[in-house]
GROMACS .gro file of N, CA and C in nm:
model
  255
    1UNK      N    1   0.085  -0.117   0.000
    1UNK     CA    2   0.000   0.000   0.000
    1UNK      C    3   0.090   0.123   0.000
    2UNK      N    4   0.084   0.200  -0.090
    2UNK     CA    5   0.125   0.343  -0.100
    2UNK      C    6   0.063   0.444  -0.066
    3UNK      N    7   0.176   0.539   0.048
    3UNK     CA    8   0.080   0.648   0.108
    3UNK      C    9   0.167   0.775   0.046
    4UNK      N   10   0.094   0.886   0.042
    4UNK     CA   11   0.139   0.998  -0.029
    4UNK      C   12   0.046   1.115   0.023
    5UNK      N   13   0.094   1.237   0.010
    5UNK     CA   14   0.055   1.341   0.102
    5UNK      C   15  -0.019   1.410  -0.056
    6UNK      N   16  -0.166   1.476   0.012
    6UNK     CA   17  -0.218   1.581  -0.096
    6UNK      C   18  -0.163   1.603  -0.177
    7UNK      N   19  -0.019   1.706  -0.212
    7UNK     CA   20   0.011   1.766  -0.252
    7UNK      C   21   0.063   1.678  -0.413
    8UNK      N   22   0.139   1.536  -0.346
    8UNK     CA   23   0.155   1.462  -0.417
    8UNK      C   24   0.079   1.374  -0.477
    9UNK      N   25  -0.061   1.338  -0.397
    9UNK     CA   26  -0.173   1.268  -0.478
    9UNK      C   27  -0.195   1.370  -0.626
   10UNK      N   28  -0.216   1.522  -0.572
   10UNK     CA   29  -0.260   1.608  -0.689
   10UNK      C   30  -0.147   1.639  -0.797
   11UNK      N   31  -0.070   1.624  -0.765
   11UNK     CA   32   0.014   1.587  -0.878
   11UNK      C   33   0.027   1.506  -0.975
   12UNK      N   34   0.015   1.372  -0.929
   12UNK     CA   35   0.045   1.258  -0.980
   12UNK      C   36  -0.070   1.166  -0.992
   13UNK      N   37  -0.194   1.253  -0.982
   13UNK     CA   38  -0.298   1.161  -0.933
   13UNK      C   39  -0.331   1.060  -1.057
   14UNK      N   40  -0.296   1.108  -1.229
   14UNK     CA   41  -0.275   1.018  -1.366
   14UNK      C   42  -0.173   0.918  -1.287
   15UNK      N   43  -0.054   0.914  -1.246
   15UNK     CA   44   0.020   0.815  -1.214
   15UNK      C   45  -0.038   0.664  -1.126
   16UNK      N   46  -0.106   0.767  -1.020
   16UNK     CA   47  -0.170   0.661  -0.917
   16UNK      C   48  -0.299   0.646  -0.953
   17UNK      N   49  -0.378   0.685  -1.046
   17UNK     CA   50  -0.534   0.557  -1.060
   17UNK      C   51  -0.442   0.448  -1.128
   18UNK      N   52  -0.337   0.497  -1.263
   18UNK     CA   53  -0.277   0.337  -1.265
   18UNK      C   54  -0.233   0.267  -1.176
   19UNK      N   55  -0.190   0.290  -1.065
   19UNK     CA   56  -0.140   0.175  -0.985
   19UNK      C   57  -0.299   0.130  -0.912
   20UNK      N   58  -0.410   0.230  -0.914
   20UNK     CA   59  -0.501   0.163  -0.884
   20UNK      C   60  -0.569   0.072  -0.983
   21UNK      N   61  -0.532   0.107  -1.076
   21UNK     CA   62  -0.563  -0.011  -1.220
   21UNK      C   63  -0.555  -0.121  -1.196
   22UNK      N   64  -0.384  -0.155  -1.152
   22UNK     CA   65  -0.330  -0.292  -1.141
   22UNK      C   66  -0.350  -0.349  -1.022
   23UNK      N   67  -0.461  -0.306  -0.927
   23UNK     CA   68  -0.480  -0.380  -0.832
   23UNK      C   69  -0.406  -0.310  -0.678
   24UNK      N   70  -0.392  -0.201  -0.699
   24UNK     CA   71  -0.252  -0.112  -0.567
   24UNK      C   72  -0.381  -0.059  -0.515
   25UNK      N   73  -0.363  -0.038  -0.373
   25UNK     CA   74  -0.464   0.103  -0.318
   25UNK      C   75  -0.360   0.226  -0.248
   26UNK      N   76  -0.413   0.313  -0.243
   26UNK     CA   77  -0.328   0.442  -0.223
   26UNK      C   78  -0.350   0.507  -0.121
   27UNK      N   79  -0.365   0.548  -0.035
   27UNK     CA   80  -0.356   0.615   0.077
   27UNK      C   81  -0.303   0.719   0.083
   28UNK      N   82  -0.412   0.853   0.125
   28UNK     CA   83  -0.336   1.001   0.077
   28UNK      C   84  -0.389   1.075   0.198
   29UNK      N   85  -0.252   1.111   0.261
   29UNK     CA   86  -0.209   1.165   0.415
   29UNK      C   87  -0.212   1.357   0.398
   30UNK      N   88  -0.239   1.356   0.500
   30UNK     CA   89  -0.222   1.493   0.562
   30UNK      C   90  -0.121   1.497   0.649
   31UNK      N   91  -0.023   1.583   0.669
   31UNK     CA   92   0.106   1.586   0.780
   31UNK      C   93   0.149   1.428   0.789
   32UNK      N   94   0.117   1.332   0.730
   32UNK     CA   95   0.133   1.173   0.760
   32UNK      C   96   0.002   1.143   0.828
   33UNK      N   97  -0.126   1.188   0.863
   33UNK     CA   98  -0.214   1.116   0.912
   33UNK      C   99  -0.318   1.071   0.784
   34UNK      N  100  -0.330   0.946   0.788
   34UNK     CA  101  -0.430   0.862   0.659
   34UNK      C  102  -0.566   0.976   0.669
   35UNK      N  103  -0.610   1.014   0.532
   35UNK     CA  104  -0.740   1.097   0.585
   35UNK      C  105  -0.827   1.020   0.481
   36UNK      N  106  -0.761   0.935   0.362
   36UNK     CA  107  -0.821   0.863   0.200
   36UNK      C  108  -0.758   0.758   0.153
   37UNK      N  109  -0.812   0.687   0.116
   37UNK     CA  110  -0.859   0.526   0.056
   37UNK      C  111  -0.846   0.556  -0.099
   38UNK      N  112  -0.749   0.556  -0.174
   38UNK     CA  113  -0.765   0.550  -0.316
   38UNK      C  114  -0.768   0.434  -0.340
   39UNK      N  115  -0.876   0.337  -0.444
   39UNK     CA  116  -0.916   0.205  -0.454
   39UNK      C  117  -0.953   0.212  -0.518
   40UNK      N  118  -0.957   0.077  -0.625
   40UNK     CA  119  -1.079   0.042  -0.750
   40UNK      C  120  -1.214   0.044  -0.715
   41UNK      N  121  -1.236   0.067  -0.839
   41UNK     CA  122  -1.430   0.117  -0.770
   41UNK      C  123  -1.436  -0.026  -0.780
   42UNK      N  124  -1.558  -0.079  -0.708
   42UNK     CA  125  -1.627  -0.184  -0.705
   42UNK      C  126  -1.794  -0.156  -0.740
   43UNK      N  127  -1.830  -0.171  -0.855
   43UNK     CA  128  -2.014  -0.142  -0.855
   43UNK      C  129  -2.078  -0.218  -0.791
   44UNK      N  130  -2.196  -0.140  -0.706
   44UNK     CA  131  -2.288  -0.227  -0.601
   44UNK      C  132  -2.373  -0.292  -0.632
   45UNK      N  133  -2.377  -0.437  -0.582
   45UNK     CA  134  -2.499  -0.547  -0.625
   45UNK      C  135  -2.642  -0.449  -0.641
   46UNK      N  136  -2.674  -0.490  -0.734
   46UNK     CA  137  -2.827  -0.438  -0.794
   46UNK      C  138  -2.929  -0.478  -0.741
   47UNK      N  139  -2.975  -0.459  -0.660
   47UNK     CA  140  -3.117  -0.509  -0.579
   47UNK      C  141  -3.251  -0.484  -0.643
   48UNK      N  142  -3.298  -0.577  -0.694
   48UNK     CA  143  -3.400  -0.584  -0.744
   48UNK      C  144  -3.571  -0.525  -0.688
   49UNK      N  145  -3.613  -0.471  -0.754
   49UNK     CA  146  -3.722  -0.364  -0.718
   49UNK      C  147  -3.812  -0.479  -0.640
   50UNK      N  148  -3.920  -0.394  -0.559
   50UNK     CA  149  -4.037  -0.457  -0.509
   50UNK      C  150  -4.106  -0.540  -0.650
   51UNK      N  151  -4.182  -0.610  -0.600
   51UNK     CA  152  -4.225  -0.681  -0.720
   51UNK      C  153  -4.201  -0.715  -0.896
   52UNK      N  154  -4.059  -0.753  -0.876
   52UNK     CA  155  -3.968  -0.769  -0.966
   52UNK      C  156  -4.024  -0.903  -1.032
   53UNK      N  157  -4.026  -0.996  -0.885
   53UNK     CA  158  -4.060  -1.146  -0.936
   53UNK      C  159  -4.188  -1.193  -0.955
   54UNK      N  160  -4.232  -1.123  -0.948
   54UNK     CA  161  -4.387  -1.156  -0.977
   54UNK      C  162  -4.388  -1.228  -1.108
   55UNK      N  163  -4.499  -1.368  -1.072
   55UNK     CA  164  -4.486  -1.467  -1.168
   55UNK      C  165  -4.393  -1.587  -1.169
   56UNK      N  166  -4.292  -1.590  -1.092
   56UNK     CA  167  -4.162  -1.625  -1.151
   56UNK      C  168  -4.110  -1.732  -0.982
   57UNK      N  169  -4.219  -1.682  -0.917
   57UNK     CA  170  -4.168  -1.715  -0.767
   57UNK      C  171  -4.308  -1.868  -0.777
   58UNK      N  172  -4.317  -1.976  -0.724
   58UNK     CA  173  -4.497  -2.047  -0.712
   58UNK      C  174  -4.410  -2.094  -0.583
   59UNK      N  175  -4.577  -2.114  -0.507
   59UNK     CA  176  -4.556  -2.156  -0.366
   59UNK      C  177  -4.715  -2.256  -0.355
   60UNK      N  178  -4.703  -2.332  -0.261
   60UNK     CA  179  -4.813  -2.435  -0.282
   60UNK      C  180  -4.915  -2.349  -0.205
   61UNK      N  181  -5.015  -2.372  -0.282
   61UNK     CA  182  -5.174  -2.309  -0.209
   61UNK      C  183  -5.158  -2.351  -0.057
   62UNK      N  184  -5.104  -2.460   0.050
   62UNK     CA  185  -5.139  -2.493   0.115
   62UNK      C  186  -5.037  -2.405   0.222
   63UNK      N  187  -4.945  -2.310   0.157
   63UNK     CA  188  -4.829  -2.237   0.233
   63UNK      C  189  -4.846  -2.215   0.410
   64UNK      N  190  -4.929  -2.123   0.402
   64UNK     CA  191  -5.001  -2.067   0.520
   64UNK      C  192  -5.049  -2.143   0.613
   65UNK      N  193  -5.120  -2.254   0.573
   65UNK     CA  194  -5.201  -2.347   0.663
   65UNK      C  195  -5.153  -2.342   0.779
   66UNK      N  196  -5.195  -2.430   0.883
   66UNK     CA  197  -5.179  -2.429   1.067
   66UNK      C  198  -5.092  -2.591   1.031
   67UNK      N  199  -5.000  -2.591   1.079
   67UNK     CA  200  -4.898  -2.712   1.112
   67UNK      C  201  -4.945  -2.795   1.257
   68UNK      N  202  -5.017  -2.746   1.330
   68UNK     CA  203  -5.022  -2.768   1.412
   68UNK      C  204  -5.058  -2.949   1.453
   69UNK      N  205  -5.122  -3.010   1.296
   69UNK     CA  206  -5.131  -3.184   1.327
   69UNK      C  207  -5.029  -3.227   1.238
   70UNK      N  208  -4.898  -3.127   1.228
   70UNK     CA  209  -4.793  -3.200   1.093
   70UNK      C  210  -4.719  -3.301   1.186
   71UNK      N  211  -4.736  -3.279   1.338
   71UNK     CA  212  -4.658  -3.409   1.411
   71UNK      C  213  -4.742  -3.432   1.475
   72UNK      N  214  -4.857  -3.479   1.467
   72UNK     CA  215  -4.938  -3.577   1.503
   72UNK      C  216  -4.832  -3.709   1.513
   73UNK      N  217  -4.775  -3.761   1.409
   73UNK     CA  218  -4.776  -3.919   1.407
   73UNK      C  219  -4.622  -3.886   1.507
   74UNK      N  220  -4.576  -3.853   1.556
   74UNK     CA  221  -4.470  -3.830   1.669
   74UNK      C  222  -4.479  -3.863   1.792
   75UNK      N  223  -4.649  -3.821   1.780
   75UNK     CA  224  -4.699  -3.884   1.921
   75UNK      C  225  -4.762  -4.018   2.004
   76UNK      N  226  -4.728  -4.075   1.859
   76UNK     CA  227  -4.783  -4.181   1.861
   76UNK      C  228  -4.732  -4.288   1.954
   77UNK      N  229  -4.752  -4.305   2.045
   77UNK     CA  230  -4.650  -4.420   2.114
   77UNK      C  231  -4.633  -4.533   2.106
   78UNK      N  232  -4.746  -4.601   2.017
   78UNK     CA  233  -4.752  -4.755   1.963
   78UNK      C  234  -4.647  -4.748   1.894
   79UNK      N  235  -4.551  -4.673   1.827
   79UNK     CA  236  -4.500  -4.700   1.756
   79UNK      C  237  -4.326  -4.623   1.808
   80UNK      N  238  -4.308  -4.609   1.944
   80UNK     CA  239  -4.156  -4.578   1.931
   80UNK      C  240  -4.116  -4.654   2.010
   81UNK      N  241  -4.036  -4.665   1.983
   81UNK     CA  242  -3.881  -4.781   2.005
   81UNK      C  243  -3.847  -4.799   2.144
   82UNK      N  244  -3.843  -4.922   2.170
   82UNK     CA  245  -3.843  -4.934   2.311
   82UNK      C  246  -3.684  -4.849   2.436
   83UNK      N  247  -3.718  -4.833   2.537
   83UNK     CA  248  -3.693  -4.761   2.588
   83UNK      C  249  -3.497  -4.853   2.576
   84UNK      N  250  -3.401  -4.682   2.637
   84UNK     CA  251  -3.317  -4.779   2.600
   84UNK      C  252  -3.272  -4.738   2.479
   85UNK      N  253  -3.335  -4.760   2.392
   85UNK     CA  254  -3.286  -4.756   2.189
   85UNK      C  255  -3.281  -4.611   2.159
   0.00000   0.00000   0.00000
């Protein structure tokens, strides 16, 4: 990482986006204290609008329903394994 003071970012600043080209980040100081991040841009993931997917999404009619007898057969005790197992 290369650090460089204002005076010299504004100078040279054609010099250093190439080194930010090739993958370098730059760091540009005041009196020596870091105040900037020179870096490759990165473009931000595109988030897709409210009702983008419409159509495109199916869910079973029964989505919503009450679960509440989906473990019924759990309770069954005729049928678990003797104690022990």
């Amino acid at each position: 990482m290369q650090i460089v003071n204002i005076h010299e970012a504004k100078t040279h600043l054609s010099r250093l986006l190439e080194a930010v080209e090739q993958g370098k980040e730059v760091v540009i100081a005041r009196a020596g204290q870091p105040i900037a991040l020179l870096s490759a841009y990165q473009p931000r993931c595109k988030i897709a609008p409210p009702g983008s997917m419409e159509g495109k999404i199916w869910m079973a009619d029964d989505f919503d329903d009450s679960i509440d007898d989906l473990f019924d057969c759990l309770a069954d005790n005729d049928h678990a394994p003797p104690a022990g197992q």
